[in-house]
Tab-separated table of C-alpha atoms and ligand atoms in Angstrom:
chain	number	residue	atom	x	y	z
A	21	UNK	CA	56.345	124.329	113.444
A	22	UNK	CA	60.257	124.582	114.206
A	23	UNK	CA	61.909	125.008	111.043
A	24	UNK	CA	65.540	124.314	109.781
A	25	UNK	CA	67.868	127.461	107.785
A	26	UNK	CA	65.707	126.138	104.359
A	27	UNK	CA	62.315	126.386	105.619
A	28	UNK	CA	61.997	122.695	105.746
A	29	UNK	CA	60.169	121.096	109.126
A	30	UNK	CA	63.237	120.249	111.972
A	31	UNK	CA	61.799	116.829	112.706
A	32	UNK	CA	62.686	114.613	110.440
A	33	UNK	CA	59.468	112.881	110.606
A	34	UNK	CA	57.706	115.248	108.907
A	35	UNK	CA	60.434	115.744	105.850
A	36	UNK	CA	59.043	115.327	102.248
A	37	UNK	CA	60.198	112.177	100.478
A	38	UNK	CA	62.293	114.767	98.473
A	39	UNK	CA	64.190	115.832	101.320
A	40	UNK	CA	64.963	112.357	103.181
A	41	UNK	CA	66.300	111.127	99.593
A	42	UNK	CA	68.158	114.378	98.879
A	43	UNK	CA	69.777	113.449	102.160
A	44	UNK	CA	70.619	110.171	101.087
A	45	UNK	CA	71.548	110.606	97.309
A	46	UNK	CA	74.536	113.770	97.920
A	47	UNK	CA	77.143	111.258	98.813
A	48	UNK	CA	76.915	107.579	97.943
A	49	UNK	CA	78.832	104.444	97.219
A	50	UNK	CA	78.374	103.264	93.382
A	51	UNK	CA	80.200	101.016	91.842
A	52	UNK	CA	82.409	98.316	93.785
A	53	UNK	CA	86.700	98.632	92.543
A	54	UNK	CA	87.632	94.638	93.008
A	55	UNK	CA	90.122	93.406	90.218
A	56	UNK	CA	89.334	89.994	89.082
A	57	UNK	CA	93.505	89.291	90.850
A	58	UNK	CA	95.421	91.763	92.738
A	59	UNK	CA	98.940	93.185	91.010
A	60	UNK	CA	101.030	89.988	91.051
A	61	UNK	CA	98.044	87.700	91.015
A	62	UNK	CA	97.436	88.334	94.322
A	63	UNK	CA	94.119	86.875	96.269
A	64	UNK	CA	94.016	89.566	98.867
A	65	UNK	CA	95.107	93.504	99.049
A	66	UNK	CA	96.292	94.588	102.333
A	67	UNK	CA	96.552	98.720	103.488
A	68	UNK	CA	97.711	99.678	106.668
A	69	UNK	CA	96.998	103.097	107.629
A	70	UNK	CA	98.245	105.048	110.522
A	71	UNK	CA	96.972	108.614	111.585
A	72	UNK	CA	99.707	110.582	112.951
A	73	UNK	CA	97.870	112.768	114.997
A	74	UNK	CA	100.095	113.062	118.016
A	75	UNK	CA	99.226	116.873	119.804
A	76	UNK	CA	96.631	118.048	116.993
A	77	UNK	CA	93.580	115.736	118.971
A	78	UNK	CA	93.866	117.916	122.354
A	79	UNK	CA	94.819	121.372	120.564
A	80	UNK	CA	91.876	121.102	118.280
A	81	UNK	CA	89.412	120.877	121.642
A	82	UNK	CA	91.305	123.480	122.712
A	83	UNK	CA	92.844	121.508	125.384
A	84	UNK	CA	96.286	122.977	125.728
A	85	UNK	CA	97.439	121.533	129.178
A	86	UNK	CA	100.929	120.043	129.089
A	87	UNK	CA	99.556	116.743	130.541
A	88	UNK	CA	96.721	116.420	127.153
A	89	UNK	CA	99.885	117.640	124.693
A	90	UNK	CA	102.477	114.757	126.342
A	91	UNK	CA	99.796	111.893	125.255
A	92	UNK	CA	100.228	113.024	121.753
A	93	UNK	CA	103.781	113.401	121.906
A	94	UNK	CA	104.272	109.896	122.896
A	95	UNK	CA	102.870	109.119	119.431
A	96	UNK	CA	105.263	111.219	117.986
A	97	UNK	CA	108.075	110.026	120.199
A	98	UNK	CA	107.815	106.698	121.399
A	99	UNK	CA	104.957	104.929	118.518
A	100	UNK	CA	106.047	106.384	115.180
A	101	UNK	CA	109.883	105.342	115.846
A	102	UNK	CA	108.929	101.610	116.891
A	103	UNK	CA	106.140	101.370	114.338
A	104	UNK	CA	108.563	102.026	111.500
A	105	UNK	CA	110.952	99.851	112.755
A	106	UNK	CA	108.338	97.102	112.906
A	107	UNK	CA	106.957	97.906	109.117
A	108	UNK	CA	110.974	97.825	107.940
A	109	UNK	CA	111.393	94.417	109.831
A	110	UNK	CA	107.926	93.023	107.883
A	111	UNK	CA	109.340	94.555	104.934
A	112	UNK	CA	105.514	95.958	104.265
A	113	UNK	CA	104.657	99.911	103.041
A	114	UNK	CA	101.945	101.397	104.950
A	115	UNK	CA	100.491	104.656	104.482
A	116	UNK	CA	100.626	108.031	107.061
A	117	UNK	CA	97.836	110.546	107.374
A	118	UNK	CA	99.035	113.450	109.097
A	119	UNK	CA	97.539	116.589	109.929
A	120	UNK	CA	99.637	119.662	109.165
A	121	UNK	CA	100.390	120.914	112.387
A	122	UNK	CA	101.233	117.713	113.455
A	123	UNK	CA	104.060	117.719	110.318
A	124	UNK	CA	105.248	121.202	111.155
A	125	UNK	CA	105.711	120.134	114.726
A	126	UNK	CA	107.279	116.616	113.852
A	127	UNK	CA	109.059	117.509	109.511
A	128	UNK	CA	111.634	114.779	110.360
A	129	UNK	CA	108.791	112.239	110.682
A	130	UNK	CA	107.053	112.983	107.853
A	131	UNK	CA	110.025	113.081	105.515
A	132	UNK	CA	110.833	109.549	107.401
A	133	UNK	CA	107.894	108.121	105.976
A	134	UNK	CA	108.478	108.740	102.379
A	135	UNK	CA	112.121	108.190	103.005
A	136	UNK	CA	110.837	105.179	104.122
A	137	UNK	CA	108.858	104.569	101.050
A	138	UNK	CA	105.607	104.547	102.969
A	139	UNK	CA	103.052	107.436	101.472
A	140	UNK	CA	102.180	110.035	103.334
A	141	UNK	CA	98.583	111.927	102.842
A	142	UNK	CA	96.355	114.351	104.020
A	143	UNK	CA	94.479	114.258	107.512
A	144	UNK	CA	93.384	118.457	107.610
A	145	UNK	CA	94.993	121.063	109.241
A	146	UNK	CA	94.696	120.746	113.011
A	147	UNK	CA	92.543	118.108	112.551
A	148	UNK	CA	89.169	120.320	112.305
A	149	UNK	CA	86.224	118.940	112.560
A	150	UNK	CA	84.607	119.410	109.510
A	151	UNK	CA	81.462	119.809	109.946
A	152	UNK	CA	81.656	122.493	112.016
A	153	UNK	CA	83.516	124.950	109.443
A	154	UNK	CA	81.684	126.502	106.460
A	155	UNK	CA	83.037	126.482	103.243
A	156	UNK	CA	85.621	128.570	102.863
A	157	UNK	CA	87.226	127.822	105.739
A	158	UNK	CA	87.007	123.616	105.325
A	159	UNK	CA	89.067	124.732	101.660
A	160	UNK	CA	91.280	126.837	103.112
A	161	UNK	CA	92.315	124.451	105.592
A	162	UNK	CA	92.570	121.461	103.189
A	163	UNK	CA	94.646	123.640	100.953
A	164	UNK	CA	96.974	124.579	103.637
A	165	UNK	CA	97.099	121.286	104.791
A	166	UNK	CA	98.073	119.915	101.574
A	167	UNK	CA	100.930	122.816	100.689
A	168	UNK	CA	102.444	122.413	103.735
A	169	UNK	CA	102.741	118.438	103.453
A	170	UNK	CA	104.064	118.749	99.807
A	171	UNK	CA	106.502	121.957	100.861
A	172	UNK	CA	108.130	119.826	104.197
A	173	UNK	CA	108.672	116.264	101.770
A	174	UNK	CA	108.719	117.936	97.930
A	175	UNK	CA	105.794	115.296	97.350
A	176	UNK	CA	101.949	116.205	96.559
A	177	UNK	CA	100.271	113.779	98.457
A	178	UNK	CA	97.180	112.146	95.985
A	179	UNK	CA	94.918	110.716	99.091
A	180	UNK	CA	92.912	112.318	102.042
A	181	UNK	CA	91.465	111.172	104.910
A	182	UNK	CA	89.120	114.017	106.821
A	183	UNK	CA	89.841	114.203	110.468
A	184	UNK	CA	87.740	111.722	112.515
A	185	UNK	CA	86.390	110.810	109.265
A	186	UNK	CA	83.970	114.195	109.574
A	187	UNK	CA	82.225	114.128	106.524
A	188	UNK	CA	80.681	117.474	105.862
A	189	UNK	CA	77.951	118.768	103.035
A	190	UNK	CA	80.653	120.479	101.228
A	191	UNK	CA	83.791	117.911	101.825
A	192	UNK	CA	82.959	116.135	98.536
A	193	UNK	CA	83.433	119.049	96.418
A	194	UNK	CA	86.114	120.110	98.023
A	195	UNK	CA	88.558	116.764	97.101
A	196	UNK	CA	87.096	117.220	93.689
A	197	UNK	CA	88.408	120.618	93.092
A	198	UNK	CA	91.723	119.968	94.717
A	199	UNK	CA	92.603	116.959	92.371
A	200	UNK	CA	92.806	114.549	95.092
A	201	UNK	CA	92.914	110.440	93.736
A	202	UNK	CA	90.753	108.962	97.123
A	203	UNK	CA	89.620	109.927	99.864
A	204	UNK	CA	89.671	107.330	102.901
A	205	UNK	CA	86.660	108.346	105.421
A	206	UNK	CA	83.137	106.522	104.811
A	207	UNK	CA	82.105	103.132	105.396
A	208	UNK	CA	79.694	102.118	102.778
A	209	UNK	CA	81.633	98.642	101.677
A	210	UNK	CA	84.575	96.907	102.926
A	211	UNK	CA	85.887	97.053	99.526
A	212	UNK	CA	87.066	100.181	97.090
A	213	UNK	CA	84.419	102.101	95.412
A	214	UNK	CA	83.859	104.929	93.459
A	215	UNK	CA	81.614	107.822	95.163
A	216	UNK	CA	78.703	108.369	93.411
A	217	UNK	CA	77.382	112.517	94.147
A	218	UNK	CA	73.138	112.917	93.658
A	219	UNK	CA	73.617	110.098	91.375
A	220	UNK	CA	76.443	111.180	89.195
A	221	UNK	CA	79.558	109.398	88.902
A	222	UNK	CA	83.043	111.379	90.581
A	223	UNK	CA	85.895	108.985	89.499
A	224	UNK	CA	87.039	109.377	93.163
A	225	UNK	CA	87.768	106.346	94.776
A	226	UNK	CA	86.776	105.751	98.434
A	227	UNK	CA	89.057	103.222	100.131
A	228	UNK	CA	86.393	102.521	102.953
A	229	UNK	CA	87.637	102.186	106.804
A	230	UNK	CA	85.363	101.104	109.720
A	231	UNK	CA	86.021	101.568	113.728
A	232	UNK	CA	86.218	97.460	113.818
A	233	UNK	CA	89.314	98.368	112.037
A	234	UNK	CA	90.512	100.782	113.754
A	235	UNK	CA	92.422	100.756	117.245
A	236	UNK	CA	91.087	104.030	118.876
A	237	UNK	CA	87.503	102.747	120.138
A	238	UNK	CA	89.092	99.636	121.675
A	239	UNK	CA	92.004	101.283	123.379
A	240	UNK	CA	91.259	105.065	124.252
A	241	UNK	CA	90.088	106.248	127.593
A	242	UNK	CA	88.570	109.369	128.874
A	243	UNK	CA	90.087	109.984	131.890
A	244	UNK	CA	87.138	111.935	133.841
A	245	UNK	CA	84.350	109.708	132.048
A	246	UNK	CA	83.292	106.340	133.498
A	247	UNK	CA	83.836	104.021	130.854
A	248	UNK	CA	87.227	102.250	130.849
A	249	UNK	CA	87.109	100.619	127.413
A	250	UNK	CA	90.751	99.276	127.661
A	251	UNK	CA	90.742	96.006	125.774
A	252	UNK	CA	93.055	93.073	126.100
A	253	UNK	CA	95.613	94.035	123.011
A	254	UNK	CA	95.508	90.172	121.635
A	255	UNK	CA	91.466	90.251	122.087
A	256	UNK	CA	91.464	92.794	119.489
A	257	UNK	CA	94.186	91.011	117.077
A	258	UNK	CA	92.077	88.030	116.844
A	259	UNK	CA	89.104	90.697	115.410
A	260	UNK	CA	91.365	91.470	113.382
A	261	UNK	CA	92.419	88.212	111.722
A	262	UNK	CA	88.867	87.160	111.045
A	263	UNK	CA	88.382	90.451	109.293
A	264	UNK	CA	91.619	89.260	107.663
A	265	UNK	CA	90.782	86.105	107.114
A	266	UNK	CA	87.304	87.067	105.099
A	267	UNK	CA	89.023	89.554	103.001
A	268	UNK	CA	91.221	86.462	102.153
A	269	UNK	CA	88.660	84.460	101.347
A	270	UNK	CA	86.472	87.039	99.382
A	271	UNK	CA	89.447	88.175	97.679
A	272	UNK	CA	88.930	91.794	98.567
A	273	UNK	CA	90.947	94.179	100.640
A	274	UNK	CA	91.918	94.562	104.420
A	275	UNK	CA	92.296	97.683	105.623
A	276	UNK	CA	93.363	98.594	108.615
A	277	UNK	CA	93.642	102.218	110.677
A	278	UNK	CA	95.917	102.828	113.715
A	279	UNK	CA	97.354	105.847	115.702
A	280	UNK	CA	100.892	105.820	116.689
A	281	UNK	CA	99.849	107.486	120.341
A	282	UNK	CA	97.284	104.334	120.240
A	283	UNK	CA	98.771	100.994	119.115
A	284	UNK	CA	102.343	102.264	119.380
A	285	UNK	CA	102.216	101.312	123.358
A	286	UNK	CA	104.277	97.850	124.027
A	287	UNK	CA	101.988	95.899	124.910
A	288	UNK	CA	99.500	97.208	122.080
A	289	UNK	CA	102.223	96.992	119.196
A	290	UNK	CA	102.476	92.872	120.130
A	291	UNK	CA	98.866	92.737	118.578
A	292	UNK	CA	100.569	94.325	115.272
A	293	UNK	CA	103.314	92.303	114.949
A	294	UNK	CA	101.164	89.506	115.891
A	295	UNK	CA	98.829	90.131	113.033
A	296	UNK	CA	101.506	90.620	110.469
A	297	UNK	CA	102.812	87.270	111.308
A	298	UNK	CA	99.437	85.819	110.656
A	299	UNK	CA	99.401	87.778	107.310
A	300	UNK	CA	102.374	85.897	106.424
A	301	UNK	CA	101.594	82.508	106.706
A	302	UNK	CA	99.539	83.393	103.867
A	303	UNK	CA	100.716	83.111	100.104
A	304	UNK	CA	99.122	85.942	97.555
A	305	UNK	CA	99.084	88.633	99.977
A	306	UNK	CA	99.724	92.270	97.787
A	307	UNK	CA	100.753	94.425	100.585
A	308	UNK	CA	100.081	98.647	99.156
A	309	UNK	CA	99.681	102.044	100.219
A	310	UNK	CA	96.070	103.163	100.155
A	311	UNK	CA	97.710	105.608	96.447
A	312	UNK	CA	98.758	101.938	94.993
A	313	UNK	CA	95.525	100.478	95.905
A	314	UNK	CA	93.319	103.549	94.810
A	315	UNK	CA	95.276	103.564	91.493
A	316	UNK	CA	94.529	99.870	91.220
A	317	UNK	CA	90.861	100.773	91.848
A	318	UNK	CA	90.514	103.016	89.044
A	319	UNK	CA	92.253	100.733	86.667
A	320	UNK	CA	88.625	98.751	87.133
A	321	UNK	CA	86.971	101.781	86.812
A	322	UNK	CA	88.488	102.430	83.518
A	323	UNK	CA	88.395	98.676	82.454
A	324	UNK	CA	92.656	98.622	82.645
A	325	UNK	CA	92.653	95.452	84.757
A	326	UNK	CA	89.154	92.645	85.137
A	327	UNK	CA	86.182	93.956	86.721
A	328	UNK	CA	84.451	92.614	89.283
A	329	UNK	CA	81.745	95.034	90.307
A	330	UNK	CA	79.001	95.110	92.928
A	331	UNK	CA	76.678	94.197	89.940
A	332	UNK	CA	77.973	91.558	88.002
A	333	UNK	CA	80.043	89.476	90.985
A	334	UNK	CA	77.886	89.277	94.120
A	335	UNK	CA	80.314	87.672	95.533
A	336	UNK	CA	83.649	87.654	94.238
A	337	UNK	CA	84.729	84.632	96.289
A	338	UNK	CA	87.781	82.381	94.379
B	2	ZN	ZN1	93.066	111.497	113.083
């Protein structure tokens, strides 16, 4: 019988009720982070994200080819430029994972966005894929990654999201052991939560995303493969008003993730500005970086502001 590096059967058919729910129980979502209001009295929280990957996506593959790099650097050059323009215009703070590399190549841009007074976080080193490293070298990398952000700006960032939201069997620890306040990279809830680790308790908040949130699947194209998944720009705005518009009505949190080399296009950043218009036709709308909101989070945690957990408000509707 083919056999994994522990001795246990390969097919997962065969594994041991002990081994399935080991699987299950090392990382998992426990107790929902919704304040009875938002700071302010707000009905709604909303966190924009953007992953300033720029070059790191092709130089992680590998792919060094000046063609690959110039797709990232329009990120850099073109999308970051017009996408803080737009967030000063809106008058809204949005928060900027960005892997190191990507800092050291573009430090002016990274001290723009706490100039700014957007918060700027971790997003790895080149951004690795996780799972792939042991480790060592997944610490080492995170470590590096979060010197180098706090050397370029003189700020620690508090929040992490892993590249491609890789999730490995030792990231958990990891963010423990380096302090970090969240983490933004699983998808168990569509609000905050704390992560829960073989049943224990961290105190780390997870400020979950989802790919209906986020503009890569809709918009990025391989250019040898077959599929052309280009999507009309105000198609995917209107997905993202209803997911909006729910969070409004639960009284939850919308959270959104975008790549500069991605939305920042012109006919991609009208589904942006579009959205933020919609946002503000609303009244009660706290607008925070995913540190604000994550703070916020464990203020419910610690019973500093009303709670309304997974357990006691089913559904925390107004
Ligand atoms: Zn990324």
């Amino acid at each position: 019988m083919p056999t994994d590096d522990f001795g246990l059967p390969s097919e997962s058919w065969r594994w041991p009720e002990r081994t399935w729910r080991g699987h299950i129980d090392a990382v998992r979502a426990g107790r929902r982070l919704v304040p009875d209001r938002w700071p302010g009295g707000a009905r709604v929280a909303v966190a924009l994200s953007f992953d300033s990957d720029h070059e790191t996506i092709p130089l992680r593959d590998g792919e060094t080819s000046p063609g690959r790099l110039a797709q990232g650097e329009y990120g850099a050059r073109a999308g970051a430029p017009r996408i803080l323009d737009l967030l000063a215009r809106y008058g809204v703070p949005a928060t900027f994972f960005m892997p190191a590399v990507s800092a050291l190549v573009h430090p002016e841009e990274a001290r723009a966005y706490t100039r700014d007074g957007h918060e700027l976080a971790v997003h790895g080193w080149i951004h690795e894929r996780n799972m792939l490293l042991d480790r060592e070298d997944e610490k080492e990398l995170t470590v590096r990654a979060l010197d180098t952000l706090t050397t370029l700006t003189g700020r620690r960032p508090v929040g992490i999201r892993t590249p491609s939201w890789d999730f490995s069997d030792s990231t958990l620890d990891i963010m423990l052991e380096l302090g970090f306040a969240y983490d933004s990279s699983l998808m168990a809830d569509d609000e905050p939560y704390e992560i829960v680790a073989e049943g224990r308790p961290t105190g780390l908040v997870e400020i979950p995303v989802d790919w209906i949130r986020d503009d890569a699947p809709y918009f990025t194209m391989d250019r040898y493969g077959s599929v052309r998944p280009h999507s009309r720009p105000r198609d995917v705005r209107e997905i993202w008003t209803d997911e909006f518009d729910a969070a409004y009505r639960d009284g939850g949190v919308f959270q959104l993730t975008l790549h500069p080399h991605v939305i920042g296009h012109r006919s991609r950043l009208v589904a942006l500005r579009e959205l933020l218009d919609h946002i503000a036709a609303h009244p009660g709308v706290w607008y925070a970086t995913h540190a604000q909101l994550a703070d916020t989070a464990r203020g419910v945690l610690h019973g500093r502001t009303a709670a309304g957990s997974a357990a006691d408000t089913p559904e925390h509707t107004p």
